[in-house]
Each structure stands twice: as structure tokens, then as C-alpha cells.
Amino acid sequence: AQKVTQAQTEISVVEKEDVTLDCVYETRDTTYYLFWYKQPPSGELVFLIRRNSFDEQNEISGRYSWNFQKSTSSFNFTITASQVVDSAVYFCALSSNTGNQFYFGTGTSLTVIP
Amino acid sequence: EPEVTQTPSHQVTQMGQEVILRCVPISNHLYFYWYRQILGQKVEFLVSFYNNEISEKSEIFDDQFSVERPDGSNFTLKIRSTKLEDSAMYFCASNSGSTDTQYFGPGTRLTVL
């Protein structure tokens, strides 16, 4: 069975603080894909990153970084020096090797306080 | 930059009425999807569509739902007889390969009264 767990329901940080959003996944597939999406208050889903199961290299994109650890089945997302515009709900998602559906976590609502 | 578009942005309907939600996927994409998100909850998969047929569907996607690609650009979701619990945001997504990143449209908020 495929499952994504985002244990943090809501997080509040003060602007310029770093924040890490946790994502733990379950899958029996050896090939799978992990994603993060951002959902701002306007409601759309904005793609942030895709990672396949064979690529455990951490990735940095500006203030965003991702830590993929297969040993703990985690794909955590860190925002450095958070800004008010980072306030959104962030979803982690899992796709199997056959693709088709995404399995989304329940999301983490991040509020950055000015 | 190409994007997925959806119309209408907001649809209000009476319980029992039929609704059709429309999506225009990214033009060179081959795989199409519908998801729904009940307010404040997670995004849930409804159905995937490839080569003019459903490739996978969830338990949510019962006989009240149907999808169609009526022409070369549109991808529609029909709910035959809406229920109160169908009120949600409906997202369309597409990708060029089944395991590639799915790009989502802005969503249609469906309100069933």
C-alpha cells in the first residue's frame, strides 16, 4: 500500500527563521517518485520538486532544500530564511513506478509571521 | 510557459443536477487526471486517463462520475447527479509520461446546495 504521512498539521515561524516540513512515505515499490507541491491561499497546486527513488542526493534550490533518506523513508523539505510569501499549505506526494495516481499527504500549513 | 487551464473557476449547483467540469491539459501531454480536495483536507485521486480510456480510478469515482476527451484539447469530468458531499475543489492534472511530474490546473470549486 502507498501512503504519505505529514505529521505536522500546522507550523508557525517568524520571518527569517528556518523551517523543516516532514514527510514520511510507505511503499513496497523499488521504483517510485516523490514530490512536493505548494498550495498558496489562492488554491492552486504549484509543483516544487520531483525525486526518483534511485536519486538520494539532496537538492537545493535557492532558499529551498530537500533531504531524501531511503533508510528512514523520509523526504523532508527545508525553507531557509522564511518569508511571508512562503505561507501556504505544503503537500508531499508519492507516485508508484506505474505512475497514474499520486498519493498525497494531508499537508502542512505553514504560516510565516512578519 | 504552458499550463493546465480549468473552467469554470467556481460552479454552484443544486443537489441532483448534472455538472461538467472542463479542463484543457498542456498540449503535448498524454496522461490526464482528476483529483478532488474537500475543504481543508488532502488532495484525493479520482481517475487517470490515457489513450482515450480510463487507466485507473479510485473508490470515489463511482457510477455518478464519468470522464471524456471530446476533442483534441478538452478533458471533462461529469458528475451525473450531484450530492452535497461532492462539494469540493476539483483539480485537473496532466503529464507527458505516466511517471513524470503532474502539472495541476487552478481548480474548479464546486458547491452543491
Short mmCIF file of C-alpha atoms in Angstrom, two decimals:
data_model
loop_
_atom_site.label_atom_id
_atom_site.label_comp_id
_atom_site.label_asym_id
_atom_site.label_seq_id
_atom_site.Cartn_x
_atom_site.Cartn_y
_atom_site.Cartn_z
CA ALA A 1 0.00 0.00 0.00
CA GLN A 2 1.12 3.51 -0.73
CA LYS A 3 0.89 6.12 1.99
CA VAL A 4 2.29 9.53 2.77
CA THR A 5 2.32 10.96 6.28
CA GLN A 6 2.83 14.60 7.11
CA ALA A 7 2.62 14.63 10.87
CA GLN A 8 2.87 18.40 11.20
CA THR A 9 -0.57 19.85 10.64
CA GLU A 10 0.32 23.49 11.25
CA ILE A 11 3.58 25.32 11.76
CA SER A 12 4.14 28.99 12.56
CA VAL A 13 7.52 30.64 12.31
CA VAL A 14 8.75 34.19 12.45
CA GLU A 15 10.12 35.62 9.25
CA LYS A 16 13.75 34.74 8.54
CA GLU A 17 13.61 31.60 10.63
CA ASP A 18 14.39 28.27 9.02
CA VAL A 19 11.65 25.66 8.97
CA THR A 20 11.59 21.96 8.07
CA LEU A 21 8.47 20.19 6.87
CA ASP A 22 8.48 16.45 7.43
CA CYS A 23 7.28 13.78 5.03
CA VAL A 24 7.36 10.05 5.64
CA TYR A 25 6.19 7.62 2.99
CA GLU A 26 5.33 3.94 2.69
CA THR A 27 5.61 1.89 -0.45
CA ARG A 28 6.55 -1.62 -1.49
CA ASP A 29 7.78 -0.47 -4.87
CA THR A 30 11.50 -0.32 -5.50
CA THR A 31 10.97 2.42 -8.08
CA TYR A 32 8.86 5.34 -7.01
CA TYR A 33 8.72 9.11 -7.19
CA LEU A 34 8.35 11.75 -4.54
CA PHE A 35 7.04 15.26 -4.96
CA TRP A 36 6.40 18.44 -3.07
CA TYR A 37 3.66 20.86 -4.03
CA LYS A 38 2.80 24.25 -2.59
CA GLN A 39 -0.80 25.40 -2.25
CA PRO A 40 -0.96 29.14 -1.56
CA PRO A 41 -4.15 30.75 -0.26
CA SER A 42 -5.30 31.24 -3.85
CA GLY A 43 -5.73 27.45 -4.04
CA GLU A 44 -3.66 26.28 -6.96
CA LEU A 45 -1.10 23.48 -6.64
CA VAL A 46 2.37 24.59 -7.54
CA PHE A 47 5.00 21.97 -8.33
CA LEU A 48 8.21 22.34 -6.34
CA ILE A 49 10.29 19.20 -6.82
CA ARG A 50 10.30 15.63 -8.15
CA ARG A 51 12.71 13.00 -6.92
CA ASN A 52 13.01 9.38 -8.04
CA SER A 53 13.84 6.60 -5.63
CA PHE A 54 17.29 6.00 -7.08
CA ASP A 55 18.47 9.54 -6.56
CA GLU A 56 19.21 10.17 -2.91
CA GLN A 57 21.19 13.31 -3.50
CA ASN A 58 19.91 16.24 -1.54
CA GLU A 59 18.82 19.18 -3.61
CA ILE A 60 18.98 22.89 -3.04
CA SER A 61 17.07 25.48 -4.99
CA GLY A 62 17.52 28.95 -3.64
CA ARG A 63 16.07 29.02 -0.14
CA TYR A 64 14.54 25.57 -0.58
CA SER A 65 16.28 22.30 0.10
CA TRP A 66 15.18 18.70 0.25
CA ASN A 67 16.62 15.81 2.23
CA PHE A 68 15.74 12.37 0.86
CA GLN A 69 16.63 9.41 3.07
CA LYS A 70 15.51 5.99 1.92
CA SER A 71 16.71 4.40 5.15
CA THR A 72 14.03 6.28 7.07
CA SER A 73 11.56 6.63 4.17
CA SER A 74 11.60 10.36 4.55
CA PHE A 75 11.65 13.27 2.14
CA ASN A 76 11.87 16.42 4.22
CA PHE A 77 11.66 19.96 2.95
CA THR A 78 13.51 22.89 4.49
CA ILE A 79 12.90 26.56 3.84
CA THR A 80 15.81 28.75 4.86
CA ALA A 81 15.23 32.34 5.94
CA SER A 82 11.47 32.04 5.57
CA GLN A 83 9.44 34.86 4.08
CA VAL A 84 5.79 35.82 4.39
CA VAL A 85 5.22 34.67 0.81
CA ASP A 86 6.13 31.15 1.90
CA SER A 87 2.87 30.99 3.87
CA ALA A 88 0.92 28.16 2.26
CA VAL A 89 -0.07 24.55 2.64
CA TYR A 90 2.65 22.20 1.50
CA PHE A 91 1.85 18.72 0.26
CA CYS A 92 4.18 15.80 -0.11
CA ALA A 93 3.13 13.18 -2.68
CA LEU A 94 4.18 9.72 -3.79
CA SER A 95 3.81 8.07 -7.17
CA SER A 96 4.48 4.44 -7.92
CA ASN A 97 6.59 3.05 -10.74
CA THR A 98 3.48 2.67 -12.86
CA GLY A 99 2.62 6.31 -12.38
CA ASN A 100 -1.08 7.03 -12.64
CA GLN A 101 -2.23 8.31 -9.33
CA PHE A 102 -0.45 10.44 -6.81
CA TYR A 103 -0.86 9.71 -3.13
CA PHE A 104 -0.89 12.95 -1.23
CA GLY A 105 -0.17 13.57 2.41
CA THR A 106 -2.58 15.62 4.47
CA GLY A 107 -0.47 18.73 4.07
CA THR A 108 1.33 21.07 6.44
CA SER A 109 0.00 24.57 6.80
CA LEU A 110 2.90 26.98 7.18
CA THR A 111 2.37 30.49 8.47
CA VAL A 112 5.26 32.90 8.36
CA ILE A 113 4.74 35.80 10.72
CA PRO A 114 6.30 39.13 9.75
CA GLU B 1 5.02 28.66 -20.17
CA PRO B 2 2.27 26.15 -20.99
CA GLU B 3 -0.23 25.48 -18.23
CA VAL B 4 -3.32 23.46 -17.45
CA THR B 5 -6.48 25.53 -17.51
CA GLN B 6 -9.86 24.77 -15.95
CA THR B 7 -13.31 26.25 -16.33
CA PRO B 8 -15.32 27.41 -14.58
CA SER B 9 -13.36 28.59 -11.56
CA HIS B 10 -16.46 28.26 -9.40
CA GLN B 11 -19.64 26.29 -10.04
CA VAL B 12 -22.72 26.39 -7.86
CA THR B 13 -25.38 23.78 -8.46
CA GLN B 14 -28.42 22.25 -6.85
CA MET B 15 -28.30 18.75 -5.45
CA GLY B 16 -29.30 16.22 -8.09
CA GLN B 17 -28.17 18.34 -11.02
CA GLU B 18 -25.55 17.31 -13.51
CA VAL B 19 -22.32 19.28 -13.77
CA ILE B 20 -19.49 19.18 -16.25
CA LEU B 21 -16.09 20.46 -15.25
CA ARG B 22 -13.74 21.32 -18.05
CA CYS B 23 -10.01 21.15 -18.37
CA VAL B 24 -7.52 21.91 -21.11
CA PRO B 25 -4.34 19.94 -20.37
CA ILE B 26 -0.92 21.01 -21.56
CA SER B 27 -0.92 20.42 -25.30
CA ASN B 28 1.78 17.77 -25.68
CA HIS B 29 0.74 15.81 -22.60
CA LEU B 30 -0.75 12.35 -22.99
CA TYR B 31 -1.92 11.47 -19.49
CA PHE B 32 -4.75 13.24 -17.74
CA TYR B 33 -6.06 13.12 -14.21
CA TRP B 34 -8.80 14.40 -11.96
CA TYR B 35 -8.37 14.92 -8.24
CA ARG B 36 -10.61 16.45 -5.63
CA GLN B 37 -9.92 18.27 -2.41
CA ILE B 38 -12.66 18.67 0.15
CA LEU B 39 -12.16 21.92 2.02
CA GLY B 40 -9.28 21.67 4.45
CA GLN B 41 -8.46 18.09 3.53
CA LYS B 42 -5.89 16.36 1.40
CA VAL B 43 -5.94 16.02 -2.35
CA GLU B 44 -7.55 12.72 -3.40
CA PHE B 45 -7.12 10.89 -6.68
CA LEU B 46 -10.24 10.28 -8.74
CA VAL B 47 -9.22 8.97 -12.12
CA SER B 48 -6.44 8.76 -14.69
CA PHE B 49 -6.99 8.72 -18.44
CA TYR B 50 -4.72 7.70 -21.28
CA ASN B 51 -5.26 6.84 -24.91
CA ASN B 52 -8.95 7.65 -24.66
CA GLU B 53 -9.69 5.33 -21.83
CA ILE B 54 -9.59 5.23 -18.06
CA SER B 55 -6.38 3.64 -16.84
CA GLU B 56 -7.08 3.79 -13.13
CA LYS B 57 -9.82 5.03 -10.85
CA SER B 58 -10.35 5.27 -7.12
CA GLU B 59 -13.25 4.14 -4.99
CA ILE B 60 -14.54 7.70 -5.01
CA PHE B 61 -15.03 7.52 -8.77
CA ASP B 62 -18.34 5.68 -8.78
CA ASP B 63 -21.03 5.44 -11.44
CA GLN B 64 -22.02 9.06 -10.88
CA PHE B 65 -18.73 10.17 -12.39
CA SER B 66 -17.51 9.97 -15.95
CA VAL B 67 -14.67 11.45 -17.94
CA GLU B 68 -14.33 12.24 -21.58
CA ARG B 69 -11.94 13.76 -24.04
CA PRO B 70 -14.47 15.09 -26.52
CA ASP B 71 -11.92 16.69 -28.82
CA GLY B 72 -8.18 17.11 -29.10
CA SER B 73 -7.88 19.65 -26.34
CA ASN B 74 -10.57 19.30 -23.68
CA PHE B 75 -10.81 16.79 -20.86
CA THR B 76 -14.05 16.80 -18.91
CA LEU B 77 -15.36 15.40 -15.65
CA LYS B 78 -19.10 14.88 -15.43
CA ILE B 79 -20.98 14.30 -12.22
CA ARG B 80 -24.37 12.95 -13.18
CA SER B 81 -26.43 13.69 -10.08
CA THR B 82 -24.58 15.84 -7.60
CA LYS B 83 -24.73 15.26 -3.88
CA LEU B 84 -23.91 17.63 -1.05
CA GLU B 85 -20.74 15.70 -0.35
CA ASP B 86 -19.48 16.36 -3.87
CA SER B 87 -18.75 19.93 -2.81
CA ALA B 88 -15.00 20.26 -3.18
CA MET B 89 -12.23 21.73 -5.27
CA TYR B 90 -11.65 19.64 -8.36
CA PHE B 91 -8.20 19.67 -9.90
CA CYS B 92 -7.23 18.52 -13.34
CA ALA B 93 -3.64 17.48 -14.00
CA SER B 94 -1.61 16.25 -16.92
CA ASN B 95 1.81 14.90 -17.72
CA SER B 96 3.75 13.68 -20.74
CA GLY B 97 4.73 10.33 -19.25
CA SER B 98 2.89 8.38 -16.59
CA THR B 99 5.67 8.78 -14.02
CA ASP B 100 6.52 12.37 -14.87
CA THR B 101 5.57 15.38 -12.85
CA GLN B 102 1.87 16.09 -12.94
CA TYR B 103 1.05 19.71 -13.57
CA PHE B 104 -2.15 20.87 -11.98
CA GLY B 105 -4.73 23.35 -13.13
CA PRO B 106 -6.03 26.11 -10.85
CA GLY B 107 -9.04 24.04 -9.84
CA THR B 108 -12.81 24.37 -10.03
CA ARG B 109 -14.60 24.95 -6.77
CA LEU B 110 -17.88 23.04 -6.87
CA THR B 111 -20.56 23.99 -4.39
CA VAL B 112 -23.62 21.75 -4.18
CA LEU B 113 -26.61 23.28 -2.41
#
